[in-house]
Coordinates of C-alpha atoms in Angstrom, one line a residue:
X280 CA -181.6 -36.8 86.4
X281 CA -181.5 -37.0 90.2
X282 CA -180.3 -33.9 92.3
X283 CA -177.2 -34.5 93.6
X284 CA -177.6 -34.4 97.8
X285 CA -175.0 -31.7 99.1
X286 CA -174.5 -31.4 102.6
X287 CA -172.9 -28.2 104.1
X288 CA -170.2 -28.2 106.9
X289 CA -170.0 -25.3 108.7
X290 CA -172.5 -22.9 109.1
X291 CA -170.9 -19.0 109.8
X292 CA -170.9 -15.9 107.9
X293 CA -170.0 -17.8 104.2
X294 CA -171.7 -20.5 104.1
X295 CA -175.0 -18.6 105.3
X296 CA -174.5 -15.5 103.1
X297 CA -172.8 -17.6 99.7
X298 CA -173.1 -21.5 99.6
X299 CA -176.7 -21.3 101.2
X300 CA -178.5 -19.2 98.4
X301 CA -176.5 -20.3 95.8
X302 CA -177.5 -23.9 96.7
X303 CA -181.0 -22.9 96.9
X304 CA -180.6 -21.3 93.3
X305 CA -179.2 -24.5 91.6
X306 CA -181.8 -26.9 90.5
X307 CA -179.3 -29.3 90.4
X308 CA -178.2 -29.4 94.1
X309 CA -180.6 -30.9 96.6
X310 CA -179.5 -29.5 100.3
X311 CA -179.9 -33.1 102.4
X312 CA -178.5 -32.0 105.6
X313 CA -176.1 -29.6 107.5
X314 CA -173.1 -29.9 110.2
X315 CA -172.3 -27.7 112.9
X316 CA -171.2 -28.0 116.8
X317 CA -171.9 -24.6 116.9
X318 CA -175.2 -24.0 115.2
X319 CA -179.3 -24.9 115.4
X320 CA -179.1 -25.7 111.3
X321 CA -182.1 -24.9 109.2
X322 CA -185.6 -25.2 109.5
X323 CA -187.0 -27.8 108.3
X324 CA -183.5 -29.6 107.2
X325 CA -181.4 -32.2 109.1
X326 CA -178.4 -31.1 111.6
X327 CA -176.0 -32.5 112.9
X328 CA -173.2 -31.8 115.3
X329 CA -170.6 -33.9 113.1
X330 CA -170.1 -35.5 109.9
X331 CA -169.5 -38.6 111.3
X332 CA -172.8 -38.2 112.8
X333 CA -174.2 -37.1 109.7
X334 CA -172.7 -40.0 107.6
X335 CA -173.4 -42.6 110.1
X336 CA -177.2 -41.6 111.0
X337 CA -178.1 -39.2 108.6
X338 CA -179.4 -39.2 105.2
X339 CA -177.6 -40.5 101.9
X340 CA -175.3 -37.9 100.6
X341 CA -173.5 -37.5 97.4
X342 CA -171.3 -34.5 98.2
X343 CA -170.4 -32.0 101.0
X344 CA -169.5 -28.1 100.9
X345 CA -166.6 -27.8 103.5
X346 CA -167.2 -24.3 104.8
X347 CA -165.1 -25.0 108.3
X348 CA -161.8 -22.7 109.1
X349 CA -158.7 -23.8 107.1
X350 CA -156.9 -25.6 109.8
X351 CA -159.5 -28.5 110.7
X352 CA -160.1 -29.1 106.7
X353 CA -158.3 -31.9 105.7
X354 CA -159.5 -34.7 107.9
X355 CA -163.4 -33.8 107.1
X356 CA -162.4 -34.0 103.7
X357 CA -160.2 -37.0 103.9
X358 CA -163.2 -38.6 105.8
X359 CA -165.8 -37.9 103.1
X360 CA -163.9 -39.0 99.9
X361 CA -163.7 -42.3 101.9
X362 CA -167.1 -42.7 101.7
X363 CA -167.0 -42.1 98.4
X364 CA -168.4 -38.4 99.0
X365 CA -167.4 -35.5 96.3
X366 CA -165.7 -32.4 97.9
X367 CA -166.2 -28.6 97.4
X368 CA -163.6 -27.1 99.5
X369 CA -164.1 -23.4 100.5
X370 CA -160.8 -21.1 99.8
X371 CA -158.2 -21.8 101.1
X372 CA -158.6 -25.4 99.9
X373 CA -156.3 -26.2 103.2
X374 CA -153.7 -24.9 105.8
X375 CA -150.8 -26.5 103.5
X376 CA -150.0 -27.4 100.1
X377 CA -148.9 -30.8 101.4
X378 CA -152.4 -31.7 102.6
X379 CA -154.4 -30.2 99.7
X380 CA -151.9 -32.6 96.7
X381 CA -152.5 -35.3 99.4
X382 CA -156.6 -34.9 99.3
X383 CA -155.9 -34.3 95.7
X384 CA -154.5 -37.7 95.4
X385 CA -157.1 -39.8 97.2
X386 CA -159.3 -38.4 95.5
X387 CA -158.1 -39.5 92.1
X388 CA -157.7 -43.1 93.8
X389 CA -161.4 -43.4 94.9
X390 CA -162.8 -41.7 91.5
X391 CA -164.7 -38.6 93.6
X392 CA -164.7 -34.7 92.6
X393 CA -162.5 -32.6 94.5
X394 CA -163.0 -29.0 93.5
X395 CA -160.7 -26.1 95.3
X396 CA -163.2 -23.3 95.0
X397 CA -161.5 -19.9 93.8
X398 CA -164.4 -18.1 94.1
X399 CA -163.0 -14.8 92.9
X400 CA -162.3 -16.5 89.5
X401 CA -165.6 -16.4 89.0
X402 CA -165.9 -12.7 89.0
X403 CA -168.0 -11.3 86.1
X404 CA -164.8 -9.4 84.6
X405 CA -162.3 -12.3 85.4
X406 CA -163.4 -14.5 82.2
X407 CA -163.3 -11.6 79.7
X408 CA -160.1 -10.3 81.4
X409 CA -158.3 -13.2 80.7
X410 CA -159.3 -13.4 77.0
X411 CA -158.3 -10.1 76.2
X412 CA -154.8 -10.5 78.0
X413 CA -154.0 -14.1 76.3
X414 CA -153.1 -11.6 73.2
X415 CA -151.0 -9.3 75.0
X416 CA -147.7 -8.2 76.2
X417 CA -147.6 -7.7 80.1
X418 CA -145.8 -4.8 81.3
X419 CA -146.7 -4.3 85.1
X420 CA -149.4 -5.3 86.9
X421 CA -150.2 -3.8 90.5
X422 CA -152.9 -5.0 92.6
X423 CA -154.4 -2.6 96.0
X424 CA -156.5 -5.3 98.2
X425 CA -157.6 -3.0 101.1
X426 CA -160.5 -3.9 103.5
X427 CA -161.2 -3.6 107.1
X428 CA -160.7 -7.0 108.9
X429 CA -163.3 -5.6 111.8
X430 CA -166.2 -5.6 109.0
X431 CA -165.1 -8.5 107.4
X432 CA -164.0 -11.4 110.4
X433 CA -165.5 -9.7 113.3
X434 CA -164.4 -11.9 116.1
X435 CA -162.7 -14.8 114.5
X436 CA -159.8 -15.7 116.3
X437 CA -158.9 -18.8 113.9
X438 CA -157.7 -16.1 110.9
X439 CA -155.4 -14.7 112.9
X440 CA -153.5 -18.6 114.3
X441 CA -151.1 -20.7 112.2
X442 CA -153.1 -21.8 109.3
X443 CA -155.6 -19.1 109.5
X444 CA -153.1 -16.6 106.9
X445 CA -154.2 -13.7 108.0
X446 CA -154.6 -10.7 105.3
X447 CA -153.9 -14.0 102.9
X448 CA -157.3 -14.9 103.8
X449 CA -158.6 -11.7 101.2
X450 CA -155.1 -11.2 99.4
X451 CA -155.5 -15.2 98.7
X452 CA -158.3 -13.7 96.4
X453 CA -156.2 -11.4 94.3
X454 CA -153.8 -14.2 93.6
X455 CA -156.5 -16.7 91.9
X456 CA -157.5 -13.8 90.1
X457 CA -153.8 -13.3 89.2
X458 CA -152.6 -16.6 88.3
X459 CA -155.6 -17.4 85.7
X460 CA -155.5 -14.2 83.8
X461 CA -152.0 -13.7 83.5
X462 CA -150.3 -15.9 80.2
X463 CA -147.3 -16.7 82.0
X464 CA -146.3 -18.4 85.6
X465 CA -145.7 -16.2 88.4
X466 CA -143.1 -16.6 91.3
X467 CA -142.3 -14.5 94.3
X468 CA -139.2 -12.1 94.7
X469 CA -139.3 -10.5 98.0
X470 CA -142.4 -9.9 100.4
X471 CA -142.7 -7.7 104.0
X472 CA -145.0 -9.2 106.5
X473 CA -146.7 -6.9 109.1
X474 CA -147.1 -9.3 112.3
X475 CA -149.2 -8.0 115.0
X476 CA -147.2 -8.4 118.5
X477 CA -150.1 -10.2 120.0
X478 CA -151.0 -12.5 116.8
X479 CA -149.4 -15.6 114.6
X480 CA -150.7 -14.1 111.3
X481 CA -149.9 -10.8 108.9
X482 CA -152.2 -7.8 109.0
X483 CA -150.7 -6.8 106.1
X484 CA -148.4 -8.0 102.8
X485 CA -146.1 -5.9 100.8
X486 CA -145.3 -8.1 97.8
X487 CA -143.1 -8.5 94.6
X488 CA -143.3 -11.0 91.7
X489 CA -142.5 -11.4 88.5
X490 CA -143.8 -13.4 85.5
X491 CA -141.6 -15.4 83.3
X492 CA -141.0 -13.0 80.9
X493 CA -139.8 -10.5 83.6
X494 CA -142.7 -8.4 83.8
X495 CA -142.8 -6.7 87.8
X496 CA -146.1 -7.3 89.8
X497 CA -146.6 -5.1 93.1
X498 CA -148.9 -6.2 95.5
X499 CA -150.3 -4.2 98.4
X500 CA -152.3 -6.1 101.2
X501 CA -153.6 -4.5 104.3
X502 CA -156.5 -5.1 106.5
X503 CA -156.5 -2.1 108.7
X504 CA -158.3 -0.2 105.6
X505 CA -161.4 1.9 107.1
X506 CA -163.9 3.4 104.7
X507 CA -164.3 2.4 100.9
X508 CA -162.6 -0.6 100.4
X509 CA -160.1 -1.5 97.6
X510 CA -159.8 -5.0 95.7
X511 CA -158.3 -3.4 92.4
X512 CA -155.7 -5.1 89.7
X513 CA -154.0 -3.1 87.4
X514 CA -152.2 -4.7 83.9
X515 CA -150.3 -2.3 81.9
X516 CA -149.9 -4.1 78.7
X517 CA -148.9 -3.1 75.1
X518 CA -152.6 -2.5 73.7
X519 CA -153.2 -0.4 76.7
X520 CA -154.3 -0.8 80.6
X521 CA -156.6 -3.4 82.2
X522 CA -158.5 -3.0 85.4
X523 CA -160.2 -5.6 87.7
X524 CA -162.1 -3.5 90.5
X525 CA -164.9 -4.3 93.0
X526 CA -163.0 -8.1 93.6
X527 CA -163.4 -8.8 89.5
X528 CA -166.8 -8.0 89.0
X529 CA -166.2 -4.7 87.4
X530 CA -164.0 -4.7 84.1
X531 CA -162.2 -2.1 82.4
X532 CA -160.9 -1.9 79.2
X533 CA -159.2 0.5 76.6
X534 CA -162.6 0.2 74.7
X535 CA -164.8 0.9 77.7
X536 CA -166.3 0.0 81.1
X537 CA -168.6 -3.3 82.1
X538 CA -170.0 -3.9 85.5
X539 CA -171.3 -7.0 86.3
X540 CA -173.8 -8.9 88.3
X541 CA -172.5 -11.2 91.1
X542 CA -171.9 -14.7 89.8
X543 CA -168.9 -16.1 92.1
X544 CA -170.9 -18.7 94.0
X545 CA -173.7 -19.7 91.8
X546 CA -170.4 -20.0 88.8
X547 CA -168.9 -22.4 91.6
X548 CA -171.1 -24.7 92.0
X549 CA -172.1 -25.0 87.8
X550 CA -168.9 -25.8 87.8
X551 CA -168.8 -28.0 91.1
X552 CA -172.0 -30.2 89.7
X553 CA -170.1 -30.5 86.1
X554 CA -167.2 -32.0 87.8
X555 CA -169.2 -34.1 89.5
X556 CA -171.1 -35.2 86.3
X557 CA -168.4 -35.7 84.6
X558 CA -166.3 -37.8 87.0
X559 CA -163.6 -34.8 87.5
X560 CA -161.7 -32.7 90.0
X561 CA -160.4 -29.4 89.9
X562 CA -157.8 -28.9 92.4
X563 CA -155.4 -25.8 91.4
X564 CA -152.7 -24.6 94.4
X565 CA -150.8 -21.9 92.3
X566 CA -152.7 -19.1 94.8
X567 CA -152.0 -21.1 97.7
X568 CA -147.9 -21.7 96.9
X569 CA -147.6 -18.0 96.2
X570 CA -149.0 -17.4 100.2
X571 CA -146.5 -20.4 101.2
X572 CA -143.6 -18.3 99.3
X573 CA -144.6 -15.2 100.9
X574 CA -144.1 -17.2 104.4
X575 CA -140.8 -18.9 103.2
X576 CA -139.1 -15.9 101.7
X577 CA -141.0 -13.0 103.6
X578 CA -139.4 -10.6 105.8
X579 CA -141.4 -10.5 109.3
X580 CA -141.9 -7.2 110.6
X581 CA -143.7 -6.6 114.1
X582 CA -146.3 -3.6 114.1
X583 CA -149.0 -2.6 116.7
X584 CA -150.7 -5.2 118.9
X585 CA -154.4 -6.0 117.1
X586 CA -157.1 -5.7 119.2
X587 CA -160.7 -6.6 117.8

């Protein structure tokens, strides 16, 4: 069977340290070409400054990674499944949910793949987590996602402008892990967003849900953590408590501790050449609509100016 010719748009910090090696590590993925205004590409593989350079002049392509900021998504993407070009989108799969159903929809139209990478679902301990909670009662859950933006988005102005989210752009994370191991549908009671004076986007999220069956989920976002860093989620259930640490790679259980090898990207794109094979899309916005009802509902709070 032929490789399937993957392009990759955008070429910072993600898609050099994740989509590049996990590319490389997938016999099924061919890497034709990259896209970048900002960037010199690859040895030894074709650049461009645009796609509409690359799909104009370059070589034949079969899909694209869209590893650009949020806000300038939709119209690469729109542009590719035109050409009849299968789409991974990097998380956030867009700047709205209106945009994402809409690529969602041409998509379906044209018969290409659209996948909405959650690449945190793909956590070693998120499969098994979800498993042993489909038996369970949910009591509480409470989830601490604490990193320092500094070490993290050094420098990147976009997270912090309209579309960008802000702490969302971690806490976004927890809430894919969230909404596929939990049985029940979530929905947002009241949220507290920390607003830098000088920026458009939270530094940090306090959050409350509940599941349909009334069980209360706290959530705790902040960026201004120094030191060890937190991505933890706690479900107290019936048969015991669950923990997610380490972003879901480390999983524990009443019956004992696993910890887990990294397999977020290379799992995405198994599954992003099985969609493709089998002339499917995967386009979930659950984690996205929570962030929307945190910005609907929220409370804005203004704290300290941020300065990077």
């Amino acid at each position: 069977m032929d490789p399937i010719h993957i392009a990759v748009v955008g070429l910072g910090k993600i898609a050099r340290d994740r989509h590049l090696p996990a590319i490389a590590g997938n016999a099924t993925f061919s890497l034709a070409a990259t896209v970048s205004p900002h960037d010199t590409g690859l040895d030894g593989i074709p650049h461009f400054a645009s796609l509409d350079e690359l799909l104009e002049q370059g070589p034949a392509i079969d899909a694209v990674s869209l590893c650009t900021p949020p806000q300038v998504r939709y119209d690469l993407a729109a542009q590719a499944l035109k050409r009849g070009v299968h789409v991974f989108l990097e998380k956030p799969p867009g700047a709205t949910l209106s945009e994402v159903v809409a690529l969602r929809d041409r998509a379906d139209k044209v018969g290409v793949s659209l996948f909405a990478a959650w690449h945190s679902r793909f956590a070693a301990g998120v499969a098994p987590a979800r498993t042993w909670l489909a038996e369970r009662t949910i009591e509480k859950v409470s989830i601490v996602w604490r990193e320092d933006v500094r070490v993290w988005h050094p420098g990147q102005a976009w997270i912090w402008e309209p579309g960008g989210l802000g702490v969302f752009d971690p806490g976004i994370n927890a809430l894919s892990i969230l909404t596929h191991i939990l049985p029940r549908p979530v929905f947002l009671t009241n949220a507290t967003l920390s607003i830098p004076a000088n920026r458009a986007a939270p530094i940090a999220a306090d959050m409350h849900f509940r599941d349909t069956a009334g069980a209360e989920i706290h959530m705790d976002l902040d960026w201004r953590q120094t030191g060890p860093q937190s991505w933890d989620i706690v479900v107290e259930t019936d048969a015991g408590t669950l923990k997610l640490s380490s972003g879901g790679a480390v999983l524990a259980l009443p019956s004992g501790t696993e910890h887990n090898e990294d397999l977020e990207y290379p799992g995405l794109y198994a599954r992003f050449a099985n969609l493709i094979r089998g002339g499917r899309s995967d386009v979930d916005i659950d984690p996205l609509r929570l962030v929307a009802d945190a910005f609907l509902r929220g409370r804005r709070v203004s704290v300290e100016p941020f300065i990077d």
